Amino acid sequence: MRILGIETSCDETAVAVVENGNKVLAEFVYSQVEHAEFGGIVPEIASRQQLRKIVPLFEMCKAAYPLSRETIDGVAVTYGPGLIGSLLVGLNFAKALAYGWQLPLIGINHLEGHILANLLSDNSVHPPFICLIVSGGHTLLVRVDDWCEYTVLGSTRDDAAGEAYDKVAKLLGLGYPGGHKIDEFAKDGRRDFHRFPIARFKAGEYQFSFSGVKTSVALYLKDKDDAFKQQYLGDICASFQECVVEMLITPTLNAALDHGLKMIAVGGGVAANSRLREAFQQRASQYGIKVFFPEFRYCTDNAAMIASAGCFRLQKGQRSEYDLTATPYLPLA
Ligand code: KG4
Ligand code: ZN
């Protein structure tokens, strides 16, 4: 089964063809850079850029893989969650293609894509497992009982982990998005330089909270001058990161142990974080738990993960109607 995937939920425009859920035959991604000067994503700019890029990307994909009614089995597209203007571009483009080719249209939840991204990188990940989705907009813990069968175990009570990274990066003058820069500077820093607060929850509650650490960093930096920030940049980054990593790993490991599962998969932009990868492997190996991370290019938004989810949904006989609407707040389950 070969599926064309289309992803335009935020500031990436992506088109890909995937065979049998895990073999990428062609893939193209355009990441918008226009938002950096505004310190965050400007929805109006995002949707206009989606409109400019979707056809050229589709043409590039068509040049790499002969897209036609005969060579693919369906069109999978993200219909939420995300920015309404951005979602509409990909969704309408996908509807037109599916209708023109008379092929099934398969609407996909973007978060499901971040789970499937793991399968694109390692074939050995298989349900049941616990998945931690950590991106700029989401932080949630999911029990995956089968492909397309999810139970949400917990989520963040306030900010997403990536959001906290981006806000702290802004406070440190590192620009937007700053998660990967904190990751880099933290490599030379002392993790025990300053103790930022760790949010803890009752046993059996798989919750996250990042607004406390964000505020704590803001208060800590309030009376520090630029020379101090520059001198201790690596230490501040490493201390902040250690706190976030701890708050991500503990509830996830607890969920795996409580549910008796030996596999954890991580998805979303923050899954690219080097300290999260290292610390997770170390901690989980003590319990004989294997942790999967997607390759870097499948941590951030891409269309291969959407096409992969489309393969499994179509295999199960699921398809969408043409009245499928773009849904900015779309729960995973
Ligand atoms: O999944 P993604 O591309 O977009 C959303 O769906 O939100 O994730 C983007 C987020 C941003 O907040 C960015 O700062 C963060 O992922 N990020 C990182 C790293 N690389 C990207 N955070 C920490 N460490 C990284 N290496
Ligand atoms: Zn995403």
mmCIF file of C-alpha atoms and ligand atoms in Angstrom:
data_model
loop_
_atom_site.group_PDB
_atom_site.id
_atom_site.type_symbol
_atom_site.label_atom_id
_atom_site.label_comp_id
_atom_site.label_asym_id
_atom_site.label_seq_id
_atom_site.Cartn_x
_atom_site.Cartn_y
_atom_site.Cartn_z
ATOM 1 C CA MET A 1 0.000 0.000 0.000
ATOM 2 C CA ARG A 2 1.341 3.419 -1.000
ATOM 3 C CA ILE A 3 0.004 6.624 0.511
ATOM 4 C CA LEU A 4 0.619 10.253 -0.361
ATOM 5 C CA GLY A 5 0.863 12.311 2.843
ATOM 6 C CA ILE A 6 0.302 16.048 3.180
ATOM 7 C CA GLU A 7 1.145 18.094 6.295
ATOM 8 C CA THR A 8 0.472 21.830 6.685
ATOM 9 C CA SER A 9 -0.663 22.150 10.308
ATOM 10 C CA CYS A 10 1.731 24.888 11.404
ATOM 11 C CA ASP A 11 4.856 26.362 9.806
ATOM 12 C CA GLU A 12 6.081 23.368 7.807
ATOM 13 C CA THR A 13 4.744 22.468 4.358
ATOM 14 C CA ALA A 14 5.416 18.794 3.633
ATOM 15 C CA VAL A 15 4.586 16.161 1.038
ATOM 16 C CA ALA A 16 5.708 12.507 1.111
ATOM 17 C CA VAL A 17 4.965 9.058 -0.291
ATOM 18 C CA VAL A 18 5.211 6.088 2.092
ATOM 19 C CA GLU A 19 4.880 2.373 1.344
ATOM 20 C CA ASN A 20 3.341 -0.030 3.882
ATOM 21 C CA GLY A 21 3.579 2.443 6.747
ATOM 22 C CA ASN A 22 7.357 2.541 7.092
ATOM 23 C CA LYS A 23 9.188 2.825 3.780
ATOM 24 C CA VAL A 24 9.618 6.413 2.598
ATOM 25 C CA LEU A 25 9.650 6.578 -1.227
ATOM 26 C CA ALA A 26 9.808 10.380 -1.553
ATOM 27 C CA GLU A 27 9.636 13.287 0.883
ATOM 28 C CA PHE A 28 9.884 17.068 0.739
ATOM 29 C CA VAL A 29 9.616 19.589 3.587
ATOM 30 C CA TYR A 30 9.726 23.368 3.585
ATOM 31 C CA SER A 31 10.276 25.001 7.000
ATOM 32 C CA GLN A 32 9.211 28.621 7.220
ATOM 33 C CA VAL A 33 11.917 30.951 8.497
ATOM 34 C CA GLU A 34 9.845 34.131 8.270
ATOM 35 C CA HIS A 35 8.669 33.980 11.902
ATOM 36 C CA ALA A 36 12.057 34.343 13.612
ATOM 37 C CA GLU A 37 12.026 38.146 13.536
ATOM 38 C CA PHE A 38 8.642 38.175 15.312
ATOM 39 C CA GLY A 39 9.766 35.847 18.127
ATOM 40 C CA GLY A 40 6.963 33.363 17.458
ATOM 41 C CA ILE A 41 4.684 32.030 14.736
ATOM 42 C CA VAL A 42 2.464 34.593 13.017
ATOM 43 C CA PRO A 43 -0.604 32.587 11.842
ATOM 44 C CA GLU A 44 -1.385 34.917 8.917
ATOM 45 C CA ILE A 45 2.150 34.594 7.543
ATOM 46 C CA ALA A 46 2.094 30.832 8.135
ATOM 47 C CA SER A 47 -1.050 30.242 6.065
ATOM 48 C CA ARG A 48 0.075 32.508 3.222
ATOM 49 C CA GLN A 49 3.404 30.669 3.041
ATOM 50 C CA GLN A 50 1.568 27.330 3.030
ATOM 51 C CA LEU A 51 -0.375 28.545 -0.024
ATOM 52 C CA ARG A 52 2.830 29.562 -1.801
ATOM 53 C CA LYS A 53 4.676 26.320 -1.087
ATOM 54 C CA ILE A 54 2.175 23.481 -1.385
ATOM 55 C CA VAL A 55 2.045 23.273 -5.211
ATOM 56 C CA PRO A 56 5.822 23.563 -5.782
ATOM 57 C CA LEU A 57 6.435 20.879 -3.140
ATOM 58 C CA PHE A 58 3.850 18.605 -4.719
ATOM 59 C CA GLU A 59 5.535 19.130 -8.107
ATOM 60 C CA MET A 60 8.922 18.221 -6.597
ATOM 61 C CA CYS A 61 7.434 15.084 -5.092
ATOM 62 C CA LYS A 62 5.857 14.205 -8.439
ATOM 63 C CA ALA A 63 9.243 14.562 -10.119
ATOM 64 C CA ALA A 64 10.791 12.173 -7.555
ATOM 65 C CA TYR A 65 7.967 9.639 -7.556
ATOM 66 C CA PRO A 66 5.452 9.219 -10.422
ATOM 67 C CA LEU A 67 2.290 10.254 -8.567
ATOM 68 C CA SER A 68 -0.923 9.148 -10.240
ATOM 69 C CA ARG A 69 -4.150 7.290 -9.581
ATOM 70 C CA GLU A 70 -2.319 4.061 -10.506
ATOM 71 C CA THR A 71 0.762 4.505 -8.312
ATOM 72 C CA ILE A 72 -0.837 5.377 -4.962
ATOM 73 C CA ASP A 73 -3.759 4.016 -2.933
ATOM 74 C CA GLY A 74 -4.916 7.088 -1.031
ATOM 75 C CA VAL A 75 -4.245 10.635 0.136
ATOM 76 C CA ALA A 76 -3.627 11.195 3.874
ATOM 77 C CA VAL A 77 -3.734 14.700 5.281
ATOM 78 C CA THR A 78 -3.453 16.402 8.687
ATOM 79 C CA TYR A 79 -6.811 17.949 9.632
ATOM 80 C CA GLY A 80 -5.903 18.991 13.206
ATOM 81 C CA PRO A 81 -4.710 20.082 15.677
ATOM 82 C CA GLY A 82 -2.970 23.171 14.329
ATOM 83 C CA LEU A 83 -3.500 26.636 12.926
ATOM 84 C CA ILE A 84 -6.804 26.871 11.071
ATOM 85 C CA GLY A 85 -5.442 28.854 8.108
ATOM 86 C CA SER A 86 -2.481 26.503 7.661
ATOM 87 C CA LEU A 87 -4.584 23.335 8.058
ATOM 88 C CA LEU A 88 -7.095 24.514 5.444
ATOM 89 C CA VAL A 89 -4.429 24.776 2.748
ATOM 90 C CA GLY A 90 -3.291 21.153 3.004
ATOM 91 C CA LEU A 91 -6.757 19.772 3.632
ATOM 92 C CA ASN A 92 -8.292 21.419 0.579
ATOM 93 C CA PHE A 93 -5.315 20.477 -1.571
ATOM 94 C CA ALA A 94 -5.655 16.847 -0.446
ATOM 95 C CA LYS A 95 -9.403 16.828 -1.054
ATOM 96 C CA ALA A 96 -8.891 18.121 -4.608
ATOM 97 C CA LEU A 97 -6.277 15.431 -5.320
ATOM 98 C CA ALA A 98 -8.338 12.611 -3.834
ATOM 99 C CA TYR A 99 -11.430 13.743 -5.714
ATOM 100 C CA GLY A 100 -9.555 14.212 -8.986
ATOM 101 C CA TRP A 101 -7.938 10.774 -8.736
ATOM 102 C CA GLN A 102 -11.033 9.172 -7.185
ATOM 103 C CA LEU A 103 -8.881 7.743 -4.371
ATOM 104 C CA PRO A 104 -9.663 7.527 -0.639
ATOM 105 C CA LEU A 105 -9.104 10.644 1.471
ATOM 106 C CA ILE A 106 -7.773 9.861 4.968
ATOM 107 C CA GLY A 107 -7.848 12.610 7.614
ATOM 108 C CA ILE A 108 -5.055 12.237 10.188
ATOM 109 C CA ASN A 109 -4.561 13.718 13.646
ATOM 110 C CA HIS A 110 -1.157 15.439 13.645
ATOM 111 C CA LEU A 111 -0.301 13.906 17.042
ATOM 112 C CA GLU A 112 -0.829 10.423 15.645
ATOM 113 C CA GLY A 113 1.782 11.333 13.061
ATOM 114 C CA HIS A 114 4.329 12.124 15.784
ATOM 115 C CA ILE A 115 3.746 8.624 17.219
ATOM 116 C CA LEU A 116 4.178 6.940 13.812
ATOM 117 C CA ALA A 117 7.396 8.917 13.191
ATOM 118 C CA ASN A 118 9.082 6.304 15.390
ATOM 119 C CA LEU A 119 8.192 3.516 12.986
ATOM 120 C CA LEU A 120 9.791 5.377 10.069
ATOM 121 C CA SER A 121 13.116 5.186 11.893
ATOM 122 C CA ASP A 122 12.959 1.753 13.527
ATOM 123 C CA ASN A 123 10.834 -1.150 12.391
ATOM 124 C CA SER A 124 11.106 -2.920 15.738
ATOM 125 C CA VAL A 125 8.783 -0.536 17.586
ATOM 126 C CA HIS A 126 5.400 -2.197 17.940
ATOM 127 C CA PRO A 127 2.306 -1.844 20.172
ATOM 128 C CA PRO A 128 1.660 -2.000 23.031
ATOM 129 C CA PHE A 129 3.951 0.817 24.166
ATOM 130 C CA ILE A 130 3.920 4.174 25.925
ATOM 131 C CA CYS A 131 4.475 7.240 23.745
ATOM 132 C CA LEU A 132 5.573 10.650 24.979
ATOM 133 C CA ILE A 133 4.721 13.403 22.499
ATOM 134 C CA VAL A 134 6.745 16.566 23.175
ATOM 135 C CA SER A 135 6.573 19.438 20.746
ATOM 136 C CA GLY A 136 6.212 23.206 20.694
ATOM 137 C CA GLY A 137 2.451 22.946 21.089
ATOM 138 C CA HIS A 138 1.876 19.644 22.911
ATOM 139 C CA THR A 139 3.118 17.485 25.768
ATOM 140 C CA LEU A 140 1.126 14.333 26.312
ATOM 141 C CA LEU A 141 1.525 10.744 27.336
ATOM 142 C CA VAL A 142 -0.267 8.064 25.356
ATOM 143 C CA ARG A 143 -0.739 4.334 25.693
ATOM 144 C CA VAL A 144 -0.613 2.798 22.196
ATOM 145 C CA ASP A 145 -2.462 -0.542 22.125
ATOM 146 C CA ASP A 146 -2.442 -0.870 18.367
ATOM 147 C CA TRP A 147 -1.635 1.480 15.475
ATOM 148 C CA CYS A 148 -4.627 3.871 15.507
ATOM 149 C CA GLU A 149 -5.706 2.800 19.019
ATOM 150 C CA TYR A 150 -4.737 5.285 21.686
ATOM 151 C CA THR A 151 -5.507 6.130 25.308
ATOM 152 C CA VAL A 152 -4.296 9.493 26.581
ATOM 153 C CA LEU A 153 -2.814 8.925 30.056
ATOM 154 C CA GLY A 154 -1.869 12.501 30.853
ATOM 155 C CA SER A 155 -0.796 15.845 29.471
ATOM 156 C CA THR A 156 0.582 19.204 30.457
ATOM 157 C CA ARG A 157 -1.473 21.385 32.772
ATOM 158 C CA ASP A 158 -0.052 24.553 31.243
ATOM 159 C CA ASP A 159 2.767 25.079 28.734
ATOM 160 C CA ALA A 160 4.163 22.493 26.343
ATOM 161 C CA ALA A 161 7.797 21.493 26.936
ATOM 162 C CA GLY A 162 8.915 23.061 23.635
ATOM 163 C CA GLU A 163 7.097 26.255 24.553
ATOM 164 C CA ALA A 164 9.100 26.435 27.805
ATOM 165 C CA TYR A 165 12.321 25.899 25.832
ATOM 166 C CA ASP A 166 11.372 28.681 23.414
ATOM 167 C CA LYS A 167 10.402 31.109 26.183
ATOM 168 C CA VAL A 168 13.593 30.498 28.172
ATOM 169 C CA ALA A 169 15.629 30.843 24.965
ATOM 170 C CA LYS A 170 13.978 34.222 24.424
ATOM 171 C CA LEU A 171 14.840 35.283 28.003
ATOM 172 C CA LEU A 172 18.462 34.360 27.280
ATOM 173 C CA GLY A 173 18.449 36.306 24.010
ATOM 174 C CA LEU A 174 18.881 33.188 21.864
ATOM 175 C CA GLY A 175 16.073 33.972 19.368
ATOM 176 C CA TYR A 176 13.140 31.872 18.176
ATOM 177 C CA PRO A 177 12.770 28.891 18.086
ATOM 178 C CA GLY A 178 15.469 28.338 20.674
ATOM 179 C CA GLY A 179 15.109 24.738 21.873
ATOM 180 C CA HIS A 180 18.030 23.434 19.818
ATOM 181 C CA LYS A 181 20.239 26.367 20.936
ATOM 182 C CA ILE A 182 19.623 25.632 24.635
ATOM 183 C CA ASP A 183 20.477 22.005 23.827
ATOM 184 C CA GLU A 184 23.799 23.110 22.259
ATOM 185 C CA PHE A 185 24.843 25.591 24.978
ATOM 186 C CA ALA A 186 23.878 23.120 27.717
ATOM 187 C CA LYS A 187 26.497 20.647 26.463
ATOM 188 C CA ASP A 188 29.265 22.745 28.079
ATOM 189 C CA GLY A 189 27.254 23.685 31.156
ATOM 190 C CA ARG A 190 26.970 22.490 34.736
ATOM 191 C CA ARG A 191 23.642 20.770 35.321
ATOM 192 C CA ASP A 192 23.824 21.441 39.059
ATOM 193 C CA PHE A 193 24.677 25.143 38.696
ATOM 194 C CA HIS A 194 21.194 26.216 39.826
ATOM 195 C CA ARG A 195 18.231 24.112 40.998
ATOM 196 C CA PHE A 196 15.051 25.111 39.200
ATOM 197 C CA PRO A 197 11.782 23.730 40.657
ATOM 198 C CA ILE A 198 10.516 20.329 39.546
ATOM 199 C CA ALA A 199 6.725 19.911 39.375
ATOM 200 C CA ARG A 200 5.683 16.621 40.964
ATOM 201 C CA PHE A 201 2.302 14.919 40.933
ATOM 202 C CA LYS A 202 0.617 12.116 42.855
ATOM 203 C CA ALA A 203 1.484 8.509 42.029
ATOM 204 C CA GLY A 204 -0.582 7.304 39.096
ATOM 205 C CA GLU A 205 -1.012 10.851 37.745
ATOM 206 C CA TYR A 206 0.972 11.200 34.550
ATOM 207 C CA GLN A 207 0.943 14.982 34.429
ATOM 208 C CA PHE A 208 3.383 17.645 33.316
ATOM 209 C CA SER A 209 3.807 21.323 34.138
ATOM 210 C CA PHE A 210 6.382 23.705 32.710
ATOM 211 C CA SER A 211 5.110 27.152 33.620
ATOM 212 C CA GLY A 212 6.783 26.961 37.060
ATOM 213 C CA VAL A 213 10.280 26.382 35.696
ATOM 214 C CA LYS A 214 9.747 29.039 33.034
ATOM 215 C CA THR A 215 8.718 31.629 35.668
ATOM 216 C CA SER A 216 11.540 30.516 37.923
ATOM 217 C CA VAL A 217 14.097 31.128 35.154
ATOM 218 C CA ALA A 218 12.531 34.558 34.488
ATOM 219 C CA LEU A 219 12.765 35.506 38.191
ATOM 220 C CA TYR A 220 16.318 34.167 38.449
ATOM 221 C CA LEU A 221 17.441 36.261 35.463
ATOM 222 C CA LYS A 222 15.577 39.402 36.519
ATOM 223 C CA ASP A 223 18.434 40.992 38.459
ATOM 224 C CA LYS A 224 21.271 39.502 36.371
ATOM 225 C CA ASP A 225 23.066 41.668 33.820
ATOM 226 C CA ASP A 226 24.084 40.658 30.291
ATOM 227 C CA ALA A 227 27.666 39.905 31.349
ATOM 228 C CA PHE A 228 26.408 37.358 33.898
ATOM 229 C CA LYS A 229 24.047 35.762 31.380
ATOM 230 C CA GLN A 230 26.859 35.488 28.873
ATOM 231 C CA GLN A 231 29.366 34.092 31.355
ATOM 232 C CA TYR A 232 27.003 31.455 32.742
ATOM 233 C CA LEU A 233 24.911 30.799 29.626
ATOM 234 C CA GLY A 234 25.899 27.134 29.385
ATOM 235 C CA ASP A 235 25.286 26.573 33.100
ATOM 236 C CA ILE A 236 21.842 28.198 33.044
ATOM 237 C CA CYS A 237 20.866 26.224 29.921
ATOM 238 C CA ALA A 238 22.114 22.949 31.436
ATOM 239 C CA SER A 239 20.326 23.547 34.770
ATOM 240 C CA PHE A 240 17.042 24.478 33.071
ATOM 241 C CA GLN A 241 17.309 21.519 30.705
ATOM 242 C CA GLU A 242 18.027 19.056 33.510
ATOM 243 C CA CYS A 243 14.847 20.154 35.236
ATOM 244 C CA VAL A 244 12.712 19.774 32.056
ATOM 245 C CA VAL A 245 14.247 16.418 31.178
ATOM 246 C CA GLU A 246 13.530 15.108 34.680
ATOM 247 C CA MET A 247 9.908 16.260 34.445
ATOM 248 C CA LEU A 248 9.505 14.454 31.113
ATOM 249 C CA ILE A 249 11.212 11.199 32.019
ATOM 250 C CA THR A 250 9.753 10.427 35.458
ATOM 251 C CA PRO A 251 6.009 10.327 34.579
ATOM 252 C CA THR A 252 6.765 8.449 31.345
ATOM 253 C CA LEU A 253 8.844 5.787 33.080
ATOM 254 C CA ASN A 254 6.220 5.496 35.829
ATOM 255 C CA ALA A 255 3.503 4.962 33.221
ATOM 256 C CA ALA A 256 5.523 2.226 31.503
ATOM 257 C CA LEU A 257 6.238 0.509 34.831
ATOM 258 C CA ASP A 258 2.622 0.830 36.086
ATOM 259 C CA HIS A 259 1.320 -0.584 32.781
ATOM 260 C CA GLY A 260 3.961 -3.320 32.638
ATOM 261 C CA LEU A 261 5.227 -2.177 29.230
ATOM 262 C CA LYS A 262 8.823 -2.589 28.108
ATOM 263 C CA MET A 263 8.779 -0.070 25.268
ATOM 264 C CA ILE A 264 8.653 3.720 25.242
ATOM 265 C CA ALA A 265 8.624 5.870 22.101
ATOM 266 C CA VAL A 266 9.168 9.620 22.035
ATOM 267 C CA GLY A 267 7.963 11.990 19.301
ATOM 268 C CA GLY A 268 7.789 15.714 18.470
ATOM 269 C CA GLY A 269 10.371 18.485 18.121
ATOM 270 C CA VAL A 270 11.753 18.148 21.667
ATOM 271 C CA ALA A 271 12.515 14.455 20.967
ATOM 272 C CA ALA A 272 15.541 15.855 19.106
ATOM 273 C CA ASN A 273 17.021 16.979 22.447
ATOM 274 C CA SER A 274 20.367 15.303 23.080
ATOM 275 C CA ARG A 275 20.145 15.280 26.896
ATOM 276 C CA LEU A 276 16.613 13.854 26.825
ATOM 277 C CA ARG A 277 17.834 11.042 24.558
ATOM 278 C CA GLU A 278 20.859 10.256 26.725
ATOM 279 C CA ALA A 279 19.130 10.475 30.128
ATOM 280 C CA PHE A 280 16.062 8.518 28.957
ATOM 281 C CA GLN A 281 18.178 5.604 27.705
ATOM 282 C CA GLN A 282 20.182 5.550 30.938
ATOM 283 C CA ARG A 283 17.166 5.637 33.254
ATOM 284 C CA ALA A 284 15.017 3.198 31.241
ATOM 285 C CA SER A 285 17.775 0.615 30.816
ATOM 286 C CA GLN A 286 17.805 0.126 34.609
ATOM 287 C CA TYR A 287 14.312 -1.365 34.239
ATOM 288 C CA GLY A 288 14.976 -3.245 31.003
ATOM 289 C CA ILE A 289 12.825 -0.742 29.093
ATOM 290 C CA LYS A 290 13.779 0.179 25.528
ATOM 291 C CA VAL A 291 13.335 3.799 24.435
ATOM 292 C CA PHE A 292 12.809 4.716 20.783
ATOM 293 C CA PHE A 293 13.493 8.134 19.279
ATOM 294 C CA PRO A 294 12.812 9.087 15.655
ATOM 295 C CA GLU A 295 15.666 10.245 13.437
ATOM 296 C CA PHE A 296 16.084 14.026 13.739
ATOM 297 C CA ARG A 297 14.226 14.801 10.517
ATOM 298 C CA TYR A 298 11.162 12.868 11.763
ATOM 299 C CA CYS A 299 11.118 14.613 15.168
ATOM 300 C CA THR A 300 9.901 17.863 13.637
ATOM 301 C CA ASP A 301 6.832 18.151 11.423
ATOM 302 C CA ASN A 302 6.927 16.112 8.216
ATOM 303 C CA ALA A 303 4.516 14.397 5.836
ATOM 304 C CA ALA A 304 6.032 10.902 5.965
ATOM 305 C CA MET A 305 4.582 10.395 9.460
ATOM 306 C CA ILE A 306 1.149 11.469 8.187
ATOM 307 C CA ALA A 307 1.358 9.101 5.212
ATOM 308 C CA SER A 308 2.417 6.305 7.572
ATOM 309 C CA ALA A 309 -0.649 6.873 9.767
ATOM 310 C CA GLY A 310 -2.749 6.966 6.576
ATOM 311 C CA CYS A 311 -1.481 3.496 5.578
ATOM 312 C CA PHE A 312 -2.644 1.951 8.860
ATOM 313 C CA ARG A 313 -6.015 3.724 8.823
ATOM 314 C CA LEU A 314 -6.718 2.709 5.229
ATOM 315 C CA GLN A 315 -5.636 -0.868 5.955
ATOM 316 C CA LYS A 316 -8.307 -0.875 8.668
ATOM 317 C CA GLY A 317 -10.848 0.309 6.097
ATOM 318 C CA GLN A 318 -11.047 3.846 7.482
ATOM 319 C CA ARG A 319 -11.464 6.834 5.172
ATOM 320 C CA SER A 320 -12.842 10.349 5.442
ATOM 321 C CA GLU A 321 -15.708 12.108 3.725
ATOM 322 C CA TYR A 322 -15.276 15.292 1.709
ATOM 323 C CA ASP A 323 -16.962 17.348 4.439
ATOM 324 C CA LEU A 324 -13.954 16.724 6.738
ATOM 325 C CA THR A 325 -13.157 20.084 8.348
ATOM 326 C CA ALA A 326 -9.920 21.592 9.608
ATOM 327 C CA THR A 327 -10.063 21.242 13.413
ATOM 328 C CA PRO A 328 -7.600 23.442 15.384
ATOM 329 C CA TYR A 329 -8.304 21.716 18.734
ATOM 330 C CA LEU A 330 -8.473 18.030 17.907
ATOM 331 C CA PRO A 331 -7.939 15.544 20.743
ATOM 332 C CA LEU A 332 -5.959 12.388 19.913
ATOM 333 C CA ALA A 333 -8.485 10.068 21.528
HETATM 334 O O1 KG4 B 1 7.126 19.191 16.594
HETATM 335 P P1 KG4 B 1 7.597 20.573 16.277
HETATM 336 O O2 KG4 B 1 8.423 20.775 15.031
HETATM 337 O O3 KG4 B 1 6.400 21.564 16.145
HETATM 338 C C1 KG4 B 1 5.205 21.431 16.791
HETATM 339 O O4 KG4 B 1 4.362 20.599 16.330
HETATM 340 O O5 KG4 B 1 5.059 22.144 17.819
HETATM 341 O O6 KG4 B 1 8.398 21.085 17.571
HETATM 342 C C2 KG4 B 1 9.026 22.346 17.642
HETATM 343 C C3 KG4 B 1 9.564 22.546 19.062
HETATM 344 C C4 KG4 B 1 10.047 23.959 19.344
HETATM 345 O O7 KG4 B 1 9.510 24.384 20.561
HETATM 346 C C5 KG4 B 1 11.576 23.792 19.428
HETATM 347 O O8 KG4 B 1 12.193 24.738 20.275
HETATM 348 C C6 KG4 B 1 11.686 22.392 19.990
HETATM 349 O O9 KG4 B 1 10.670 21.664 19.315
HETATM 350 N N1 KG4 B 1 12.998 21.784 19.739
HETATM 351 C C7 KG4 B 1 13.870 21.426 20.711
HETATM 352 C C8 KG4 B 1 15.006 20.893 20.065
HETATM 353 N N2 KG4 B 1 14.804 20.948 18.720
HETATM 354 C C9 KG4 B 1 13.570 21.502 18.543
HETATM 355 N N3 KG4 B 1 13.763 21.501 22.047
HETATM 356 C C10 KG4 B 1 14.792 21.033 22.775
HETATM 357 N N4 KG4 B 1 15.914 20.526 22.236
HETATM 358 C C11 KG4 B 1 16.081 20.419 20.906
HETATM 359 N N5 KG4 B 1 17.191 19.904 20.376
HETATM 360 ZN ZN ZN B 2 4.229 18.678 15.355
#
